[in-house]
């Protein structure tokens, strides 16, 4: 059995209790960033879980980070406002220079600097990352970045962004995954000087934006690792991302199951609790079973990641299973509540909108199935 991190879970639950449903409903209605919540998590050190102790962090693994995010969502809160600060660490920690680590990590760990934005997705390429069109051309001591990114979350509330751009055209490299590089972009200096940010209104309060780069100068010193090897670098972040998002889905699913169970026990129709009816019982029980099974895959993926072993298949499967469990649990929770499931005051509809996202991003369920079919089962690729 893996460590359950019960001490971390208990402490996170106590912090989350200070941000009840009405806090999130107010933020959701006003489309406001939950600054107070993020600041509280930062002050408590939870966003620095993966940062090594020598840079001011806790020096723990993805398993501990998963416990933090799962508990946040199990408590009815939403970690999407800040979870990127955890999974972007993989690229910087494994491939950043010592100078970059010293320059950024202590401030990130201390909460005075935010690394919340991950600039990969583009409007024309979507999940086909090798066809991204944003370019970074070396010009003396800087790279000139031009292009466009879309569905990049938290850009307006972050100080730094990890950006993936092409430094060598696709047609000039041996493999499509070659010729892409990762840069640390200081958003405080970039906005208005070659970077324009445009908000995208979505069905959930996710602080999502579209980015336009017009000859933005990024210092060459902000190149992470070796030029042209960036695709491999971001995979370290992507596997962590999938495991951590899966943990959030497990938290959501457990919140839905607990919410549906409590309502089924107390709601009286035809003179008895609706929870006495097997038509109500069985769907909730099935969601519990599915959630617990998915949680085991998440724990396995996290353990492999922390052991430094290959975990691409497990990270993908964990994300899909957990996202499916949370979506189904959300649907059952709404059905159990009937009309009240759509009422804002019960928080069910808000949580359902939030967890529904994870069928699509990060990485859609269909792309996960394609990965498993081709990389695990050895079937031929269709693209």
mmCIF file of N, CA and C in Angstrom, residues 127 140 207 212 234 247 265 276:
data_model
loop_
_atom_site.group_PDB
_atom_site.id
_atom_site.type_symbol
_atom_site.label_atom_id
_atom_site.label_comp_id
_atom_site.label_asym_id
_atom_site.label_seq_id
_atom_site.Cartn_x
_atom_site.Cartn_y
_atom_site.Cartn_z
ATOM 1 N N UNK A 127 -4.337 19.035 -30.123
ATOM 2 C CA UNK A 127 -3.524 18.031 -29.436
ATOM 3 C C UNK A 127 -2.365 17.523 -30.287
ATOM 4 N N UNK A 140 20.682 37.238 -31.437
ATOM 5 C CA UNK A 140 21.668 37.681 -30.451
ATOM 6 C C UNK A 140 21.393 37.089 -29.084
ATOM 7 N N UNK A 207 -10.513 31.042 -15.757
ATOM 8 C CA UNK A 207 -9.484 32.035 -16.093
ATOM 9 C C UNK A 207 -8.723 31.655 -17.352
ATOM 10 N N UNK A 212 -1.427 36.133 -27.935
ATOM 11 C CA UNK A 212 -0.903 36.549 -29.233
ATOM 12 C C UNK A 212 0.521 37.082 -29.040
ATOM 13 N N UNK A 234 8.662 18.681 -21.845
ATOM 14 C CA UNK A 234 7.315 18.928 -21.340
ATOM 15 C C UNK A 234 6.582 17.631 -21.009
ATOM 16 N N UNK A 247 -6.145 13.077 -9.703
ATOM 17 C CA UNK A 247 -6.380 13.185 -8.259
ATOM 18 C C UNK A 247 -7.518 14.149 -7.959
ATOM 19 N N UNK A 265 -30.284 10.092 2.058
ATOM 20 C CA UNK A 265 -30.665 9.703 3.417
ATOM 21 C C UNK A 265 -31.712 10.640 4.009
ATOM 22 N N UNK A 276 -33.857 4.644 0.449
ATOM 23 C CA UNK A 276 -34.325 3.271 0.665
ATOM 24 C C UNK A 276 -34.578 2.558 -0.656
#
